[in-house]
Coordinates of C-alpha atoms and ligand atoms in Angstrom, one line a residue:
M1 CA -11.8 27.9 0.6
A2 CA -13.1 25.8 3.4
D3 CA -12.4 22.5 1.9
L4 CA -9.1 23.3 0.2
R5 CA -5.6 24.3 1.6
V6 CA -3.0 25.9 -0.5
E7 CA 0.5 26.4 0.9
V8 CA 3.3 28.0 -1.1
E9 CA 6.9 27.3 -0.1
D10 CA 10.2 27.0 -2.0
A11 CA 8.4 27.6 -5.3
I12 CA 6.0 24.7 -4.7
A13 CA 2.3 25.2 -4.3
T14 CA 0.9 22.3 -2.4
I15 CA -2.9 22.1 -2.9
T16 CA -4.7 19.7 -0.6
L17 CA -8.3 18.6 -0.9
D18 CA -9.5 18.9 2.6
R19 CA -12.8 17.0 3.2
P20 CA -11.4 13.9 4.8
D21 CA -14.8 12.8 6.3
A22 CA -16.3 12.5 2.7
L23 CA -13.0 11.2 1.2
N24 CA -12.4 14.6 -0.4
A25 CA -15.5 14.1 -2.6
L26 CA -16.0 17.0 -5.0
T27 CA -18.7 19.5 -4.3
I28 CA -19.6 22.5 -6.5
G29 CA -17.6 24.8 -4.1
L30 CA -14.5 22.5 -4.0
K31 CA -14.4 22.1 -7.8
E32 CA -14.6 26.0 -8.2
D33 CA -12.0 26.6 -5.5
L34 CA -9.7 23.9 -7.0
R35 CA -9.9 25.4 -10.4
R36 CA -9.2 28.8 -9.1
A37 CA -6.2 27.6 -6.9
I38 CA -4.6 25.9 -10.0
L39 CA -5.1 28.9 -12.2
D40 CA -3.7 31.2 -9.5
A41 CA -0.7 29.0 -9.0
G42 CA -0.2 29.0 -12.7
D43 CA -0.1 32.9 -12.7
D44 CA 1.9 33.2 -9.6
D45 CA 5.7 33.9 -10.3
A46 CA 6.5 32.6 -6.9
V47 CA 5.3 29.2 -7.9
R48 CA 7.1 26.8 -10.3
V49 CA 5.5 23.4 -9.6
I50 CA 2.1 22.4 -8.1
V51 CA 1.5 19.3 -6.0
L52 CA -2.0 18.1 -5.7
T53 CA -2.9 15.7 -2.8
G54 CA -5.8 14.8 -0.4
A55 CA -6.1 15.1 3.3
G56 CA -6.9 11.8 5.4
R57 CA -7.0 8.4 3.9
A58 CA -8.2 9.3 0.4
F59 CA -7.0 11.3 -2.5
C60 CA -10.5 12.1 -3.8
A61 CA -13.7 10.1 -4.2
G62 CA -15.0 11.9 -7.2
Q63 CA -18.3 13.7 -7.3
D64 CA -20.0 14.2 -3.9
L65 CA -22.9 11.8 -4.4
R66 CA -25.0 13.4 -1.7
E67 CA -24.9 16.8 -3.4
R68 CA -26.3 15.0 -6.6
L69 CA -29.5 14.5 -4.6
Q70 CA -30.1 18.2 -4.0
P71 CA -33.3 19.5 -5.6
D72 CA -31.7 22.3 -7.6
V73 CA -28.7 20.4 -8.8
A74 CA -27.6 21.1 -12.5
P75 CA -28.1 18.5 -15.2
L76 CA -25.1 16.2 -15.5
A77 CA -24.0 17.5 -18.9
V78 CA -24.1 21.1 -17.7
E79 CA -22.0 20.1 -14.6
I80 CA -19.5 18.3 -16.7
R81 CA -19.1 21.2 -19.2
D82 CA -19.3 24.1 -16.6
R83 CA -17.2 22.6 -13.7
Y84 CA -15.4 19.4 -14.4
N85 CA -14.1 20.3 -17.9
P86 CA -12.7 23.6 -17.0
L87 CA -11.0 22.1 -13.9
I88 CA -9.4 19.5 -16.0
R89 CA -8.4 22.0 -18.6
A90 CA -6.8 24.2 -15.9
I91 CA -4.5 21.3 -14.9
R92 CA -3.7 20.1 -18.5
D93 CA -3.4 23.6 -20.1
G94 CA -1.6 25.4 -17.3
P95 CA 2.0 26.3 -17.7
K96 CA 3.4 24.6 -14.6
P97 CA 3.9 20.9 -13.9
V98 CA 1.4 19.4 -11.7
I99 CA 2.3 16.3 -9.5
A100 CA -0.6 14.2 -8.2
A101 CA 0.6 12.9 -4.9
V102 CA -2.1 10.1 -4.7
N103 CA -2.2 9.4 -0.9
G104 CA -5.2 7.0 -0.9
V105 CA -8.1 5.9 -3.0
A106 CA -8.7 8.0 -6.2
A107 CA -12.3 7.1 -7.4
G108 CA -14.5 8.4 -10.2
A109 CA -13.6 11.9 -11.2
G110 CA -11.0 11.8 -8.4
A111 CA -9.1 9.2 -10.6
S112 CA -9.7 11.5 -13.6
L113 CA -8.1 14.4 -11.6
A114 CA -5.0 12.3 -11.0
F115 CA -4.9 11.1 -14.7
A116 CA -4.9 14.7 -15.8
C117 CA -1.8 15.6 -13.9
D118 CA 1.7 15.5 -15.5
V119 CA 3.2 13.1 -13.0
R120 CA 1.6 10.7 -10.5
L121 CA 3.2 9.5 -7.4
A122 CA 1.2 7.0 -5.2
A123 CA 1.3 5.9 -1.5
D124 CA 1.7 2.2 -1.2
S125 CA -1.8 2.2 0.3
A126 CA -3.4 4.2 -2.7
S127 CA -5.6 2.7 -5.3
F128 CA -7.5 3.8 -8.4
V129 CA -11.0 2.8 -9.2
L130 CA -13.2 4.2 -12.0
A131 CA -16.4 3.7 -10.1
F132 CA -18.5 5.5 -12.6
A133 CA -20.4 2.4 -13.8
R134 CA -21.4 1.5 -10.2
V135 CA -23.5 4.7 -10.1
G136 CA -24.7 4.3 -13.7
L137 CA -22.4 6.9 -15.3
I138 CA -19.6 6.8 -17.8
P139 CA -16.0 7.8 -17.1
D140 CA -15.6 11.6 -17.5
S141 CA -13.4 14.5 -16.7
G142 CA -11.1 13.4 -19.5
A143 CA -10.8 9.8 -18.3
T144 CA -11.8 8.3 -21.6
W145 CA -9.2 10.2 -23.4
L146 CA -6.4 10.2 -20.8
L147 CA -6.5 6.6 -19.5
P148 CA -5.9 4.8 -22.8
R149 CA -3.0 7.0 -23.5
L150 CA -1.6 6.4 -20.0
V151 CA -2.0 2.5 -19.8
G152 CA -3.1 1.5 -23.3
A153 CA -6.5 0.6 -24.8
S154 CA -6.8 -2.8 -23.4
K155 CA -6.0 -2.0 -19.6
A156 CA -8.2 1.2 -20.0
A157 CA -11.2 -0.8 -21.3
E158 CA -10.7 -3.2 -18.4
L159 CA -10.5 -0.5 -15.8
A160 CA -13.4 1.6 -17.2
L161 CA -15.7 -1.4 -17.7
M162 CA -14.9 -3.7 -14.9
N163 CA -14.6 -1.0 -12.1
E164 CA -12.0 -3.2 -10.2
P165 CA -9.6 -1.2 -8.0
L166 CA -6.1 -1.0 -9.3
S167 CA -3.5 -1.1 -6.5
A168 CA -0.6 1.3 -6.4
A169 CA 1.9 -1.5 -7.1
D170 CA -0.1 -2.4 -10.3
A171 CA -0.5 1.2 -11.3
E172 CA 3.3 1.5 -11.2
R173 CA 3.6 -1.7 -13.3
F174 CA 1.3 -0.3 -15.8
G175 CA 3.1 3.0 -15.9
L176 CA 0.1 4.9 -14.5
V177 CA 2.2 6.2 -11.7
A178 CA 5.9 7.1 -11.8
R179 CA 6.8 5.9 -8.3
V180 CA 5.2 4.3 -5.2
A181 CA 6.3 5.5 -1.8
P182 CA 5.4 4.5 1.7
A183 CA 2.4 6.4 2.8
A184 CA 4.4 8.4 5.4
D185 CA 7.0 9.5 2.9
L186 CA 4.7 10.4 0.0
I187 CA 4.5 14.2 0.5
A188 CA 8.3 14.4 1.1
E189 CA 8.9 12.4 -2.0
A190 CA 6.5 14.6 -4.0
H191 CA 8.3 17.7 -2.7
R192 CA 11.7 16.2 -3.6
I193 CA 10.6 15.7 -7.1
A194 CA 8.8 19.0 -7.2
A195 CA 12.1 20.7 -6.0
G196 CA 14.0 19.1 -8.9
L197 CA 11.4 20.4 -11.4
A198 CA 11.4 23.8 -9.7
A199 CA 15.2 24.1 -10.4
L200 CA 14.7 23.6 -14.1
A201 CA 13.8 26.4 -16.7
P202 CA 10.1 27.2 -16.1
R203 CA 9.4 28.4 -19.6
A204 CA 11.0 25.3 -21.1
L205 CA 8.8 23.2 -19.0
A206 CA 5.7 25.1 -20.0
L207 CA 6.6 24.7 -23.7
T208 CA 7.3 21.0 -23.1
K209 CA 3.8 20.5 -21.6
Q210 CA 2.4 22.4 -24.6
A211 CA 4.3 20.3 -27.2
L212 CA 3.4 16.9 -25.5
S213 CA -0.2 18.0 -25.2
A214 CA -0.4 19.0 -28.8
S215 CA 1.3 15.8 -29.9
Q216 CA -1.7 13.8 -29.0
R217 CA -3.7 15.4 -31.7
S218 CA -1.1 15.9 -34.3
T219 CA 0.7 14.1 -37.1
F220 CA 4.4 13.5 -36.9
E221 CA 5.1 16.3 -39.4
E222 CA 2.9 18.7 -37.3
A223 CA 4.8 17.7 -34.2
L224 CA 8.2 18.4 -35.9
E225 CA 7.0 21.8 -37.0
L226 CA 5.6 22.7 -33.5
E227 CA 8.9 21.5 -32.0
A228 CA 10.8 23.9 -34.3
E229 CA 8.5 26.8 -33.4
L230 CA 8.6 26.2 -29.6
Q231 CA 12.3 25.5 -29.6
G232 CA 12.7 28.8 -31.3
Q233 CA 11.0 30.5 -28.4
A234 CA 12.9 28.5 -25.8
G235 CA 16.2 29.2 -27.7
D236 CA 15.5 32.9 -27.5
S237 CA 15.2 32.9 -23.6
D238 CA 17.6 34.1 -20.9
D239 CA 17.2 30.6 -19.4
H240 CA 18.7 29.0 -22.4
R241 CA 21.7 31.4 -22.3
E242 CA 22.0 30.8 -18.5
G243 CA 21.9 27.0 -19.1
I244 CA 24.8 27.2 -21.5
A245 CA 26.8 29.5 -19.2
A246 CA 26.2 27.3 -16.3
F247 CA 27.3 24.2 -18.2
L248 CA 30.5 25.9 -19.4
E249 CA 31.2 27.3 -16.0
K250 CA 30.5 24.0 -14.4
R251 CA 27.9 25.4 -11.9
Q252 CA 24.3 25.0 -11.2
P253 CA 22.1 27.1 -13.4
R254 CA 19.9 29.9 -11.8
F255 CA 16.9 30.1 -14.1
S256 CA 14.8 33.3 -14.0
G257 CA 12.0 32.0 -16.1
N258 CA 12.7 34.7 -18.8
Ligands
T3D1 O1 -22.5 13.8 -10.8 C1 -21.9 14.6 -11.5 O2 -21.9 15.8 -11.4 C2 -21.3 14.0 -12.7 C3 -19.8 13.7 -12.4 C4 -19.5 12.5 -12.0 C5 -18.0 12.2 -11.6 C6 -18.0 11.1 -10.6 O3 -17.0 11.1 -10.0 S1 -19.0 9.8 -10.6 C7 -18.3 8.8 -9.3 C8 -18.6 9.3 -7.9 N1 -17.8 8.5 -7.0 C9 -18.1 7.3 -6.6 O4 -19.1 6.6 -7.1 C10 -17.2 6.7 -5.4 C11 -18.0 6.5 -4.2 N2 -17.3 6.0 -3.2 C12 -16.8 4.8 -3.1 O5 -17.1 4.0 -3.9 C13 -16.1 4.4 -1.8 O6 -16.3 5.4 -0.8 C14 -14.6 4.3 -2.1 C15 -14.3 3.1 -2.9 C16 -14.0 5.5 -2.6 C17 -13.9 4.1 -0.6 O7 -14.5 3.1 0.0 P1 -14.4 2.9 1.6 O8 -15.0 1.7 2.0 O9 -12.9 3.0 1.9 O10 -15.0 4.2 2.3 P2 -16.6 4.5 2.5 O11 -17.0 3.9 3.8 O12 -17.3 4.0 1.3 O13 -16.6 6.0 2.7 C18 -16.3 6.8 3.8 C19 -17.2 8.0 3.9 O14 -17.0 8.8 2.8 C20 -18.7 7.6 4.0 O15 -19.3 8.6 4.7 P3 -19.9 8.2 6.1 O16 -20.8 7.0 5.9 O17 -18.7 7.7 7.0 O18 -20.6 9.3 6.6 C21 -19.1 7.8 2.5 O19 -20.4 8.1 2.3 C22 -18.2 9.0 2.2 N3 -18.1 9.1 0.6 C23 -17.2 8.3 -0.1 N4 -17.3 8.7 -1.5 C24 -18.2 9.6 -1.4 C25 -18.7 9.9 -0.1 N5 -19.5 10.9 0.1 C26 -20.1 11.6 -0.9 N6 -19.6 11.3 -2.3 C27 -18.8 10.4 -2.5 N7 -18.4 10.3 -3.7

């Protein structure tokens, strides 16, 4: 994993894209390592929250455009189906909250990566630019589905078609990022939020992710029914019993994840 760092501490897996000289652009190897790191963190009982960030001045500049010029490169549709889509699914379908700590520019599929995360924090120096049309492509890696849901159809169309960069401040104004922090404080702020999530009941968070995700494709009636089913599972957990006990005993809960 030459271009990826994974550090696990205090139940937080911090995954850092580490190709700063190429603004953390995504090569085949980096996409595969990142997907594997997210799946591994999802399976690791020592991890409750994932923080995704980039080394250097960028979050991620999307597809490595130099790699695209290699003679044996896969056709685009194959690359999207075999590498980008599984990576985005690993984030979306995984059981643990994923926080994007967007430390700098997020371009092309790098922006899509951030859109796929559950929570986005941005450095005040960060920006988002769809960038696809400038290289003759359409937004991918879930961007056409995720972005309208995050910022609304009108703003999504503007960002996707016009390719203008969106500043961190404007991203916060449009609800695309939860919070903007000074660049020097971004990781500390991401870890502070991650620690808060890590103290909550892991299974309840996983089921919440599942319900929110399913709600994007369901009717209201189906959402009500799924809530009933998943709440049944949550209500049957040790963590629910611990939550009630802690409330009544006026102490902090200690969730086991069971
Ligand atoms: O292809 C498929 O498999 C399909 C999937 C497509 C998904 C996609 O992501 S398509 C979109 C690909 N990404 C882009 O088009 C973004 C390209 N980069 C930029 O537009 C700009 O670099 C940024 C707006 C992100 C930042 O601009 P700036 O001025 O701050 O930095 P820079 O000078 O352009 O870049 C710094 C270095 O990073 C530079 O290398 P050098 O000249 O110092 O050796 C530049 O070439 C390199 N770099 C930046 N982005 C990429 C990259 N190298 C390879 N691929 C990149 N995407």
